[in-house]
mmCIF file of C-alpha atoms and ligand atoms in Angstrom:
data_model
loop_
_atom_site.group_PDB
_atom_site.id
_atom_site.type_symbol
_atom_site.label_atom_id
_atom_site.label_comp_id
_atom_site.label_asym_id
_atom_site.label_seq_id
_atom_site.Cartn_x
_atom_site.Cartn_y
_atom_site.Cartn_z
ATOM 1 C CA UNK X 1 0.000 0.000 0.000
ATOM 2 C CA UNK X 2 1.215 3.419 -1.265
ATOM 3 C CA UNK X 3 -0.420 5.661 1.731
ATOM 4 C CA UNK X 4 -1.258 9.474 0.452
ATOM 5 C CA UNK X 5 0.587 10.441 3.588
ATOM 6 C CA UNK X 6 2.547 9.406 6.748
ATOM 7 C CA UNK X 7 3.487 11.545 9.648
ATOM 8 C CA UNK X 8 6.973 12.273 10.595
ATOM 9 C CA UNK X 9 7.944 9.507 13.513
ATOM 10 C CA UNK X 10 9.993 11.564 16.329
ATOM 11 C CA UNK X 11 13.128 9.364 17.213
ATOM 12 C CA UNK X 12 11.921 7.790 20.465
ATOM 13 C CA UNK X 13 15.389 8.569 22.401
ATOM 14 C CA UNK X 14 15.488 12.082 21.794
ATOM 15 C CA UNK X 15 11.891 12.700 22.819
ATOM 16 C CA UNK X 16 11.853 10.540 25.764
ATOM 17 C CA UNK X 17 15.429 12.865 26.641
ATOM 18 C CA UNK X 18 13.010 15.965 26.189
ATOM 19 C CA UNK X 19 10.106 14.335 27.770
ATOM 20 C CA UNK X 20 12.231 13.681 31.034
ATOM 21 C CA UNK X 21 13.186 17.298 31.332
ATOM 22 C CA UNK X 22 9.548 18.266 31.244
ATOM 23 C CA UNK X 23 8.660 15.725 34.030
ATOM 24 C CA UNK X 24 11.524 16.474 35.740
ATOM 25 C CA UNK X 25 10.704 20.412 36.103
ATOM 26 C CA UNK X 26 7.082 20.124 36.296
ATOM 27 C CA UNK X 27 6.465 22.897 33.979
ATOM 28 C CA UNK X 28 4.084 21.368 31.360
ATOM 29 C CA UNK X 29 2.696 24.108 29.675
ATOM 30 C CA UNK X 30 2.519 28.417 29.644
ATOM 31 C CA UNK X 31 5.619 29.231 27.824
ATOM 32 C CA UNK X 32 7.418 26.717 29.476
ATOM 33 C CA UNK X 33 11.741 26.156 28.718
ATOM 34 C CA UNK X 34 10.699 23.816 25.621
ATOM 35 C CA UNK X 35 8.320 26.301 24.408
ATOM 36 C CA UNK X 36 11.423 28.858 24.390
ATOM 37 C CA UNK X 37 13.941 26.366 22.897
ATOM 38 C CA UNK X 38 11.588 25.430 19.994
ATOM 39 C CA UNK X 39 10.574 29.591 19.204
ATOM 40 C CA UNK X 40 14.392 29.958 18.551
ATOM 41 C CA UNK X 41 15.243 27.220 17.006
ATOM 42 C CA UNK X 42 12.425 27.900 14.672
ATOM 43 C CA UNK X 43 12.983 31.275 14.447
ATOM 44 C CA UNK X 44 16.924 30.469 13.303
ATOM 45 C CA UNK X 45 16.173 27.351 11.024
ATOM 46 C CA UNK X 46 13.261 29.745 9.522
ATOM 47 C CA UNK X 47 15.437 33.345 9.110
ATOM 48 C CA UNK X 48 12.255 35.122 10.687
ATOM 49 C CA UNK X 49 11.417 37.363 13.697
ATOM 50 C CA UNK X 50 8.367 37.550 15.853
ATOM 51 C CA UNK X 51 7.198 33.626 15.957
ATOM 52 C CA UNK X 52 4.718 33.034 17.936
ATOM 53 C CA UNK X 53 4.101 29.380 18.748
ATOM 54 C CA UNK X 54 -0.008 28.475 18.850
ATOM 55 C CA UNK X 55 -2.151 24.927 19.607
ATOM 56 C CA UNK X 56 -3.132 24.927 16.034
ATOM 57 C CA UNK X 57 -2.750 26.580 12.822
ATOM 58 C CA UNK X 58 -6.990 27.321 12.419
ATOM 59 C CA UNK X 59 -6.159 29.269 15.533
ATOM 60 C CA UNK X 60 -3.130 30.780 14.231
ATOM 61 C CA UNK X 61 -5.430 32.637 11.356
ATOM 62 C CA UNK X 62 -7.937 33.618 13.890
ATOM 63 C CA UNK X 63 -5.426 34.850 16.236
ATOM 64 C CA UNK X 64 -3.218 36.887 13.453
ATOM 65 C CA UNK X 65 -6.843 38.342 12.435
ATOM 66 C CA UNK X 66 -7.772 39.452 15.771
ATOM 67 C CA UNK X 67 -4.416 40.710 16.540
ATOM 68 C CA UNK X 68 -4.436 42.733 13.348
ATOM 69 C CA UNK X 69 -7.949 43.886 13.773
ATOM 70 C CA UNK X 70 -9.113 42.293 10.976
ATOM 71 C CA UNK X 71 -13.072 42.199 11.002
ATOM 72 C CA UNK X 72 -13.347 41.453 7.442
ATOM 73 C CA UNK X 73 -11.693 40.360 4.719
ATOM 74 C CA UNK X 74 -11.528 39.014 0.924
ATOM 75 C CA UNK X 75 -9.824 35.324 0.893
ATOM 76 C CA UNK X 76 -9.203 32.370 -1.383
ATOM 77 C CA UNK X 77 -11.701 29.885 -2.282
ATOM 78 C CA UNK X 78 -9.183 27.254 -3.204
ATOM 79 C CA UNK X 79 -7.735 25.978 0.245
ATOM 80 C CA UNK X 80 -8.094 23.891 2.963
ATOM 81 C CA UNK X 81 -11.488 24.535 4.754
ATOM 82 C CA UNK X 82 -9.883 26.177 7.862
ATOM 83 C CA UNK X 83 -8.728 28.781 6.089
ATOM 84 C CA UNK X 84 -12.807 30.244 5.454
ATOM 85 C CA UNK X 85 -13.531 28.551 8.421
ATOM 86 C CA UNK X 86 -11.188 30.434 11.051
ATOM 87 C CA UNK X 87 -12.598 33.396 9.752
ATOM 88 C CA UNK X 88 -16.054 32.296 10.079
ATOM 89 C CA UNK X 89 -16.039 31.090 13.300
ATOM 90 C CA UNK X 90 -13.904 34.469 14.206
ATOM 91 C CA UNK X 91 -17.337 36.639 13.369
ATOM 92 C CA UNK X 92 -15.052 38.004 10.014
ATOM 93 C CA UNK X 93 -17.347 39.342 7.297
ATOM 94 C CA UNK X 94 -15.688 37.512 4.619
ATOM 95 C CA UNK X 95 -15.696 36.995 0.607
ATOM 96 C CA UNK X 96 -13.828 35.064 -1.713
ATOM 97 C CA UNK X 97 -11.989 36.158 -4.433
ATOM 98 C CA UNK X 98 -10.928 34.434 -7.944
ATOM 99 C CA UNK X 99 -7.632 32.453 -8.342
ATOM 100 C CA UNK X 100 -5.065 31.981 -10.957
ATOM 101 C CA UNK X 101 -5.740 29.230 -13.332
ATOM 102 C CA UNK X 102 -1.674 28.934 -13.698
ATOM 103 C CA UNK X 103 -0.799 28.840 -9.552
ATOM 104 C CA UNK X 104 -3.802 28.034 -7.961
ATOM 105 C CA UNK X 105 -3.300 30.678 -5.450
ATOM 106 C CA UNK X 106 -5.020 34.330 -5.592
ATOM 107 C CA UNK X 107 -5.655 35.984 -8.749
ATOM 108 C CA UNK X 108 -3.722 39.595 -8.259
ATOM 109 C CA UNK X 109 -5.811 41.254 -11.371
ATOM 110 C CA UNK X 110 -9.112 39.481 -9.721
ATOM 111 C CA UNK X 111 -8.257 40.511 -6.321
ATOM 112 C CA UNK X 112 -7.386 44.477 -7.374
ATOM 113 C CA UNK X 113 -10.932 44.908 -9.189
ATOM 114 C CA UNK X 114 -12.520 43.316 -6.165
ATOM 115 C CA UNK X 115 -11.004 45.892 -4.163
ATOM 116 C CA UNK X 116 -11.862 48.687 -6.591
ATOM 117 C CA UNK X 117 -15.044 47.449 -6.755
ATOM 118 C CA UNK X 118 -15.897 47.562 -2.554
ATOM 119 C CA UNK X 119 -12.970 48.525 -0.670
ATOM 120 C CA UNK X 120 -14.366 48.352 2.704
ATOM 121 C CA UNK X 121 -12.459 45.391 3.643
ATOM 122 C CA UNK X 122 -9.978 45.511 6.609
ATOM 123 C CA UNK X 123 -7.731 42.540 5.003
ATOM 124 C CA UNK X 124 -6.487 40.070 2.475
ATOM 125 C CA UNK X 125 -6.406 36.359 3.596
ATOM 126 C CA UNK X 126 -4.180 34.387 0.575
ATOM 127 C CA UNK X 127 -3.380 30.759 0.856
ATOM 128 C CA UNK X 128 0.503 29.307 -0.225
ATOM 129 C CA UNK X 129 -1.492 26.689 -1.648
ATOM 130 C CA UNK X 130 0.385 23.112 -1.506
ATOM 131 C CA UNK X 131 3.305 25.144 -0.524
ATOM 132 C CA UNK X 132 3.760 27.179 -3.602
ATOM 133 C CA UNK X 133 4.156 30.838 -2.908
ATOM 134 C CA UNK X 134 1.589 33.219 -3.963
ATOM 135 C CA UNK X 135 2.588 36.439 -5.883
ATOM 136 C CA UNK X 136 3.539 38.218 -2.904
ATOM 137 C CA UNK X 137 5.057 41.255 -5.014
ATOM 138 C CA UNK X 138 1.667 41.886 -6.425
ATOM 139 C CA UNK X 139 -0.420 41.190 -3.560
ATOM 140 C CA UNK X 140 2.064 43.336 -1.249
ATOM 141 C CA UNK X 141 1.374 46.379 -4.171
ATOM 142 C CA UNK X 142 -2.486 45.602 -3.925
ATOM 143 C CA UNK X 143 -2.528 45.640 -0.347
ATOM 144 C CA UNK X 144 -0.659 49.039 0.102
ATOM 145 C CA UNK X 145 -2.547 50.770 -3.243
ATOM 146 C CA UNK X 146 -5.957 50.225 -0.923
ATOM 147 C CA UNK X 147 -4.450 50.008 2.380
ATOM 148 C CA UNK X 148 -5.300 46.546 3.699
ATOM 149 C CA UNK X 149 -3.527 44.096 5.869
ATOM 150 C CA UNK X 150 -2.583 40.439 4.440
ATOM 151 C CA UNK X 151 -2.265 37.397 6.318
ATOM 152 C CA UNK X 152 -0.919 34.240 4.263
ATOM 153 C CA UNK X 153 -1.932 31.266 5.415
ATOM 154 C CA UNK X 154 1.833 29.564 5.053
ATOM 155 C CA UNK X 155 0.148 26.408 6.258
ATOM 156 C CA UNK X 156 1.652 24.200 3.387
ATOM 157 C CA UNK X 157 5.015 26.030 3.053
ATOM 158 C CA UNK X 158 6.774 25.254 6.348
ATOM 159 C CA UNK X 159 10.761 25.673 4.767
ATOM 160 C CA UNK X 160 9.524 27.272 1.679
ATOM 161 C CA UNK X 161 11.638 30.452 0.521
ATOM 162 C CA UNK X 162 11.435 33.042 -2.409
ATOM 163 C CA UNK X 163 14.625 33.888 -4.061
ATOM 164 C CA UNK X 164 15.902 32.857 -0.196
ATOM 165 C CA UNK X 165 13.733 34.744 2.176
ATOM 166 C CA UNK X 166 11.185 32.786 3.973
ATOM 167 C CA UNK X 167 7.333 33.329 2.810
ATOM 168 C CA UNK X 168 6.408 33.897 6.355
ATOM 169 C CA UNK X 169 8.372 37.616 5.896
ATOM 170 C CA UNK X 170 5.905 38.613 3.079
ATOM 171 C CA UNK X 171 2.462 40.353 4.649
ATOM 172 C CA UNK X 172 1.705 41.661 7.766
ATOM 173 C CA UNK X 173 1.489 37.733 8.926
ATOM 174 C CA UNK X 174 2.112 34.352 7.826
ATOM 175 C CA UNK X 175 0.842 31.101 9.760
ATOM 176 C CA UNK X 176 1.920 27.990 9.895
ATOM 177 C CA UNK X 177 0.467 24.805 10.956
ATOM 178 C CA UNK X 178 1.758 21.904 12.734
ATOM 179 C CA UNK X 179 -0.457 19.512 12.025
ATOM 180 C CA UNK X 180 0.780 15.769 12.125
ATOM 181 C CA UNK X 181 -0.107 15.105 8.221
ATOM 182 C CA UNK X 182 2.177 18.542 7.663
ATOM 183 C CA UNK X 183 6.281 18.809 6.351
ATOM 184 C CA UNK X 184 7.383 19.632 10.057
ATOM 185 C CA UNK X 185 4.573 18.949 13.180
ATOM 186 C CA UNK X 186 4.196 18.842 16.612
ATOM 187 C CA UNK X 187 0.984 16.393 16.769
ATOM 188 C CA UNK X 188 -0.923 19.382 16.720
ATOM 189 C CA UNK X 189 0.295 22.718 16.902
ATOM 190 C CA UNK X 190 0.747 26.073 14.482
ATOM 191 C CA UNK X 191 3.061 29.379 14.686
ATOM 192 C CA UNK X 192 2.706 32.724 13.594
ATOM 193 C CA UNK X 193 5.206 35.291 12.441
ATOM 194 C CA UNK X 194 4.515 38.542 12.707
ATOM 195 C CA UNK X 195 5.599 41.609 10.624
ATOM 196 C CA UNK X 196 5.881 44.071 13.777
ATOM 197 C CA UNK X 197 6.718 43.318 17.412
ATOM 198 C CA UNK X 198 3.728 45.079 18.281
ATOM 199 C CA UNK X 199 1.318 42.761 16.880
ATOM 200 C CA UNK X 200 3.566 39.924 18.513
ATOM 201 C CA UNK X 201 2.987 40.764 21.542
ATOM 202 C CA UNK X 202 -0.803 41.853 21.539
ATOM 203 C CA UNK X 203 -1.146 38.051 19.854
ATOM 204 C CA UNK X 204 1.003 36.704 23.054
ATOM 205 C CA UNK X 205 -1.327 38.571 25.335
ATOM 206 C CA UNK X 206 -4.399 36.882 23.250
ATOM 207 C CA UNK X 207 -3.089 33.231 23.575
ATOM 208 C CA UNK X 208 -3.194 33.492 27.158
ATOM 209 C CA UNK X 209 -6.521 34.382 27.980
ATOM 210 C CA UNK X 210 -5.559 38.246 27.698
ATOM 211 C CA UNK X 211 -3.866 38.274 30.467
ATOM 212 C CA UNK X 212 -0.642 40.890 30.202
ATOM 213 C CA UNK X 213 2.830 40.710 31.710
ATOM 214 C CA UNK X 214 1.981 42.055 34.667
ATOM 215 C CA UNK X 215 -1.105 39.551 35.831
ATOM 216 C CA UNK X 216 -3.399 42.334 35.201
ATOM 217 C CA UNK X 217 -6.543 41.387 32.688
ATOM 218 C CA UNK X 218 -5.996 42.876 29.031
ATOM 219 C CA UNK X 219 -8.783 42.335 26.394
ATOM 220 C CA UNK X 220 -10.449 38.916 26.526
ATOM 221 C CA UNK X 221 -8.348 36.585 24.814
ATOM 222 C CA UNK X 222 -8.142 32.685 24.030
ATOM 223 C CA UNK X 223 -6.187 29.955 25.059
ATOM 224 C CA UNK X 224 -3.878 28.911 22.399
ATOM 225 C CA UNK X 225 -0.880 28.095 24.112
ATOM 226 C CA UNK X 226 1.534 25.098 22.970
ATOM 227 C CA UNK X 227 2.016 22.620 25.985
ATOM 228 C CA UNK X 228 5.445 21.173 26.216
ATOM 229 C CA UNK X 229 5.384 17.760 25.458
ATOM 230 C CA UNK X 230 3.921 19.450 22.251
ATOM 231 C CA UNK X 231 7.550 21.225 21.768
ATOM 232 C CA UNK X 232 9.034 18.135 22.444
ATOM 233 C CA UNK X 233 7.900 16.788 19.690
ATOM 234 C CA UNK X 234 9.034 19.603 17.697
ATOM 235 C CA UNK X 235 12.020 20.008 18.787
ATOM 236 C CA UNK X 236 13.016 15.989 17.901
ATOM 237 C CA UNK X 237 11.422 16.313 14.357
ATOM 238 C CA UNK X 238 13.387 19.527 13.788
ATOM 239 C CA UNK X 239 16.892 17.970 13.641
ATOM 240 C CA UNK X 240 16.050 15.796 11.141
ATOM 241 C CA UNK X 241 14.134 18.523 8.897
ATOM 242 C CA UNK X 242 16.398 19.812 6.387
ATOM 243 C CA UNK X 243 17.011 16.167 4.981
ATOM 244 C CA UNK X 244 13.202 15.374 5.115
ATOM 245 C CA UNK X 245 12.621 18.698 3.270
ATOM 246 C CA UNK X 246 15.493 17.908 0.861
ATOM 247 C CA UNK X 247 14.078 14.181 0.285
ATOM 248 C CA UNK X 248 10.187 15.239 -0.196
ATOM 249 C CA UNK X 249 11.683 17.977 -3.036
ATOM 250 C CA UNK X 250 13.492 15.299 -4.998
ATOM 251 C CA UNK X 251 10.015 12.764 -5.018
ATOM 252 C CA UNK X 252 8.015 15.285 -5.705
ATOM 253 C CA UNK X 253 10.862 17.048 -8.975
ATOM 254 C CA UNK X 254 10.864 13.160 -9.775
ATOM 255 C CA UNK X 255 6.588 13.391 -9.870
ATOM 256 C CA UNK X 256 7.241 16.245 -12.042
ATOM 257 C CA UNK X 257 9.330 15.193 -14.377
ATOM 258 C CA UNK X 258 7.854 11.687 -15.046
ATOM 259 C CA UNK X 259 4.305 13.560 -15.264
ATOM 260 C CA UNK X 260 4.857 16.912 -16.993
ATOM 261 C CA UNK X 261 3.804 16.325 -20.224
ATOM 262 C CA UNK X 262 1.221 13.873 -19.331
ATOM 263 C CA UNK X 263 -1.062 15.975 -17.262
ATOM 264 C CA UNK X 264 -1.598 19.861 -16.134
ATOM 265 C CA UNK X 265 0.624 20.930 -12.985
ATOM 266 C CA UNK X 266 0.654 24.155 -11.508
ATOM 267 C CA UNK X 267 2.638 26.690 -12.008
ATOM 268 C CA UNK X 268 5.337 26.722 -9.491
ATOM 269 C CA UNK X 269 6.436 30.600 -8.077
ATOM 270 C CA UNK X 270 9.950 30.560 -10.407
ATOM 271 C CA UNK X 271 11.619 31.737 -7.029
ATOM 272 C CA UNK X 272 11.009 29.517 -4.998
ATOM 273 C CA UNK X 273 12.477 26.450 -3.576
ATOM 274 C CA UNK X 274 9.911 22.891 -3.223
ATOM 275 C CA UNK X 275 9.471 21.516 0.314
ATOM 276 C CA UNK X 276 7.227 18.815 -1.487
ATOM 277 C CA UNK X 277 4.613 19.049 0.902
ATOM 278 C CA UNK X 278 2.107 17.886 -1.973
ATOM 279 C CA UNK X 279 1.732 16.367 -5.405
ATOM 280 C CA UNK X 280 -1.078 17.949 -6.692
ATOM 281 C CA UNK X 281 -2.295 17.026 -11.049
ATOM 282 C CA UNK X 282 -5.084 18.666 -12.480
ATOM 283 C CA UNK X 283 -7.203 16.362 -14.855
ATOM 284 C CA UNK X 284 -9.988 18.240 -16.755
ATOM 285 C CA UNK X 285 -12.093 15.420 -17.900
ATOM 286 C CA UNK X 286 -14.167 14.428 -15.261
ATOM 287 C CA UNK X 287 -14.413 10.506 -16.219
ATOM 288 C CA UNK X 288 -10.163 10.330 -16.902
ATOM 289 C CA UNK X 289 -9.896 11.901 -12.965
ATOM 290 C CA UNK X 290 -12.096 9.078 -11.753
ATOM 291 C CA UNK X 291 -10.878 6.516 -14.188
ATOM 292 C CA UNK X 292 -6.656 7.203 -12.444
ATOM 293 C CA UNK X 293 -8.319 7.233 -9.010
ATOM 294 C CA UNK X 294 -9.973 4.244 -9.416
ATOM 295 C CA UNK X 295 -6.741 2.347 -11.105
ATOM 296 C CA UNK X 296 -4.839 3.823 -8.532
ATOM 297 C CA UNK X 297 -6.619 2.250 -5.769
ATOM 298 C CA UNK X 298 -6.746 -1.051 -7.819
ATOM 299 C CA UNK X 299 -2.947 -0.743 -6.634
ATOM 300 C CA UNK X 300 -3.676 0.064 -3.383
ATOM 301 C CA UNK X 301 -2.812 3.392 -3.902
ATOM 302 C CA UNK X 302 -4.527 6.520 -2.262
ATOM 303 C CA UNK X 303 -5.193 9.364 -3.912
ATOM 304 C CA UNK X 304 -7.328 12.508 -2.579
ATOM 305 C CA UNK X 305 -9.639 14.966 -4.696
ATOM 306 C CA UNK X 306 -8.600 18.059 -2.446
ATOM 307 C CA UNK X 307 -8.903 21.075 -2.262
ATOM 308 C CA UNK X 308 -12.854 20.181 -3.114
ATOM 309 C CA UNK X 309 -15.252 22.300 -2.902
ATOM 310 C CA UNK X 310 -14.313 25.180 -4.161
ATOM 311 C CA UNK X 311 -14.711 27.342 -0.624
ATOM 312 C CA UNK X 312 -16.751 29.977 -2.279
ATOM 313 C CA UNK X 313 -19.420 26.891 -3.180
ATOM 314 C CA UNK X 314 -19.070 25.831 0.172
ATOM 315 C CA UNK X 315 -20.315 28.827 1.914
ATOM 316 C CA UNK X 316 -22.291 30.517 -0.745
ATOM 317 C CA UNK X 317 -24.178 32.674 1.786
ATOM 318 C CA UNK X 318 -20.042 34.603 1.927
ATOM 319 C CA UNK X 319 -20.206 37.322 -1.031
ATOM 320 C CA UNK X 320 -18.246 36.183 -3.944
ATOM 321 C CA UNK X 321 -16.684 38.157 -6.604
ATOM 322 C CA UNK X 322 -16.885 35.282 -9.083
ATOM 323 C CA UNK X 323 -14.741 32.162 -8.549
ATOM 324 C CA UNK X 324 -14.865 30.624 -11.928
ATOM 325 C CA UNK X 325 -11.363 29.072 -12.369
ATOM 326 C CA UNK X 326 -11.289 27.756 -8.680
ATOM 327 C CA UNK X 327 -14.789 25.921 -9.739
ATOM 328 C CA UNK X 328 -12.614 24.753 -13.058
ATOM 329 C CA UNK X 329 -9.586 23.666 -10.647
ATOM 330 C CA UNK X 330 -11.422 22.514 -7.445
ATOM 331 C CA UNK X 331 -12.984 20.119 -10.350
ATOM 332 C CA UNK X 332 -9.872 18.882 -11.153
ATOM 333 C CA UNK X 333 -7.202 18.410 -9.010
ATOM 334 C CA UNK X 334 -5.938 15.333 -7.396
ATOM 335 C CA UNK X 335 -3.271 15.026 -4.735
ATOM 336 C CA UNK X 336 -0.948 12.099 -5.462
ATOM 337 C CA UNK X 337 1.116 10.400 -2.756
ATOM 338 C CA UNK X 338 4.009 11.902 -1.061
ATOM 339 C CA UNK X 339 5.505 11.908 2.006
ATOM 340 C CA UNK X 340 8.980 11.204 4.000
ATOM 341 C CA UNK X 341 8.871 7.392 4.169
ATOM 342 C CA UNK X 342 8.502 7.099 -0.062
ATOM 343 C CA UNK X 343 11.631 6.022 -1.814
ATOM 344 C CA UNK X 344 11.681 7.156 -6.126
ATOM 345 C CA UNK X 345 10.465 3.705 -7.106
ATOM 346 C CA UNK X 346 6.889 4.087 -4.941
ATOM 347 C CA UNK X 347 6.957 7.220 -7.506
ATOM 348 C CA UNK X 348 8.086 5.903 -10.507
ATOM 349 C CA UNK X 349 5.079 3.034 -9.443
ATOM 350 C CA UNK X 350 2.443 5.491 -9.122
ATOM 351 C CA UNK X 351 3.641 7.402 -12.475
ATOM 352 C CA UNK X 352 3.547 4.432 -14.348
ATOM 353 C CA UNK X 353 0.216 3.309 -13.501
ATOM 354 C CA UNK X 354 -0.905 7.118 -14.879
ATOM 355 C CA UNK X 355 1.053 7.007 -17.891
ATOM 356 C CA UNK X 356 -0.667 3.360 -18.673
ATOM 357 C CA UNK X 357 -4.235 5.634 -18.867
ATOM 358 C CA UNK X 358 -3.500 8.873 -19.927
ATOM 359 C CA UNK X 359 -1.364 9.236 -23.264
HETATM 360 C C1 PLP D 479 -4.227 25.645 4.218
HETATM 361 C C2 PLP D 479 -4.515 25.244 5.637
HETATM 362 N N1 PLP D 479 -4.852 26.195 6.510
HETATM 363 C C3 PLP D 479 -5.127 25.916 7.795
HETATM 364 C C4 PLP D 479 -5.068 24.623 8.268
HETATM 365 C C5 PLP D 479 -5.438 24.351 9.677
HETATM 366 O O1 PLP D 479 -4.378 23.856 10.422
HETATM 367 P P1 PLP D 479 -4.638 22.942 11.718
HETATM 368 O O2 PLP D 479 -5.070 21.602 11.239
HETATM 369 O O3 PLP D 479 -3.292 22.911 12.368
HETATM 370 O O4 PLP D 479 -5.650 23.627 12.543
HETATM 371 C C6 PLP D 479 -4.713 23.589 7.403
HETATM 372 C C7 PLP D 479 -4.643 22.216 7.924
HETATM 373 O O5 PLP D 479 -4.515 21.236 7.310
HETATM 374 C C8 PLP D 479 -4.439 23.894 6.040
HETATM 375 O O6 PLP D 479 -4.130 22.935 5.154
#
């Protein structure tokens, strides 16, 4: 069985080693020494300022949001669900935007006549979608031409750089999430990096119930906090993370090459490095999709129609500026198998068995 996806397994003597120290002090959680270790060393690793660690990465949009005084905002249909649903559930006023039929991610051109067209929106919400960098040069010109904060939802792009700066610096905040199906995780578990040390530490004040530095109540907050056995895991995973990065981006430049002219790809940000955090094919023809699937699992091997439905479908009460290509794409796409414990002939199986349909 080809799985879509396996999680990263922490090495059992390191984490027991970090797992000791947190019995050993009795400090399991609240910014505890682990908690500390694992900000810098993800701060370092990353090149970025200003990370705050969260218990999630739906929380981490919700927090950034509230911390930026976002109350509504224009996002992309074509993502995970959390990325509508954070602001949903955070009382944001929220409408979707087109995306670009090349990159998947938000459409600049769409996303500046939205914003001619009503530009009473406090912020931009923009998805890295499967780890591919947005235009962050346009949407950063956007953004400042009508004054609006962006948030990228860096979910998928944990180690992902443009022409080597980390995505998280673009925007006025970029979250990660540290999910156990994700490049780098912590079980559960997200981070946000912040533009301004401001913002940091309003968002710091919001994890913990609102409570500031001095015990004294701020505005109500949430708890968000990452416990410590949390970090532990983190902190294992991490010294293992540049060869799992480097590993996943020579399966999935293998995927590519065996697949390029054999069915659509997107358009990678010419930039940017791959962390290979997903093999995602578009397939227009509704019965071909279905008939690869199908052979696929014949092989026992999974496949997943994601992201599907388009988000703007999903929550059609939202306003929507017209979402036609992310119908066209949701539609299509399929993500293919890929994950740390694949060697290049799982690959070169799964490529073959697509090559034998479509020609
Ligand atoms: C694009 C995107 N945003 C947000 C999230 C939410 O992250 P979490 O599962 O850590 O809450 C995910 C999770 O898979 C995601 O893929």
């Amino acid at each position: 069985m080809i799985a879509l996806n396996k999680p990263l397994t922490p090495d059992l003597a390191t984490l027991t080693n970090y797992l000791t120290q947190v019995n050993d002090s009795g400090w399991y959680t609240n910014f505890g020494p682990l908690h500390q270790l694992l900000t810098e060393r993800l701060e370092k690793y990353l090149g970025v300022e200003n990370l705050l660690l969260v218990s999630n990465g739906t929380l981490a949009i919700q927090v950034a949001c509230k911390a930026l005084n976002i109350n509504s905002a224009i996002t992309t249909p074509f993502s995970f669900v959390a990325t509508t649903s954070s602001l949903l559930w955070q009382g944001i006023e929220t409408a979707f935007s087109d995306i670009d039929e090349k990159s998947y991610n938000l459409c600049p051109q769409a996303l500046d006549k939205a914003l001619t067209q009503d530009n009473h929106y406090d912020g931009i919400v923009a998805t890295h979608v499967y780890g591919n960098p947005c235009d962050v040069n346009a949407l950063g010109e956007i953004a400042n031409k009508h004054n609006k904060k962006i948030v990228y939802d860096a979910a998928h792009a944990f180690g992902v750089n443009i022409a080597g700066e980390s995505v998280l610096k673009f925007g006025d905040a970029g979250t990660l999430s540290f999910h156990a199906t994700k490049v780098f995780h912590t079980v559960e578990g997200g981070a946000i990096v912040f533009k301004h040390k401001a913002d940091y530490e309003r968002a710091k004040q919001l994890i913990n119930f609102g409570i500031q530095a001095n015990v004294k109540l701020g505005e109500p907050g949430i708890n968000a906090k990452l416990n410590e056995y949390q970090c532990a895991v983190g902190l294992t995973l991490l010294d293992e993370i540049e060869q799992v990065i480097e590993h996943r981006a020579s399966l999935f430049n293998l995927y590519r090459d065996e697949l390029n002219c054999i069915v659509e790809l997107p358009q990678w940000h010419n930039l940017a490095n791959f962390n290979g955090a997903y093999m995602p094919i578009y397939i227009a023809d509704k019965k071909l999709q279905q008939k690869v699937i199908d052979a696929l699992a014949s092989k026992n091997i999974q496949s997943r129609r994601y992201f599907t439905p388009s988000l703007d479908i999903a929550y059609s009460e939202q306003y929507s500026f017209g979402c036609e290509v992310s119908h066209e794409i949701a539609g299509g796409v399929v993500c293919l198998p890929l994950h740390a414990y694949m060697q290049k002939k799982d690959i070169l199986q799964v490529t073959n068995e697509i090559k034998a349909l479509v020609v």
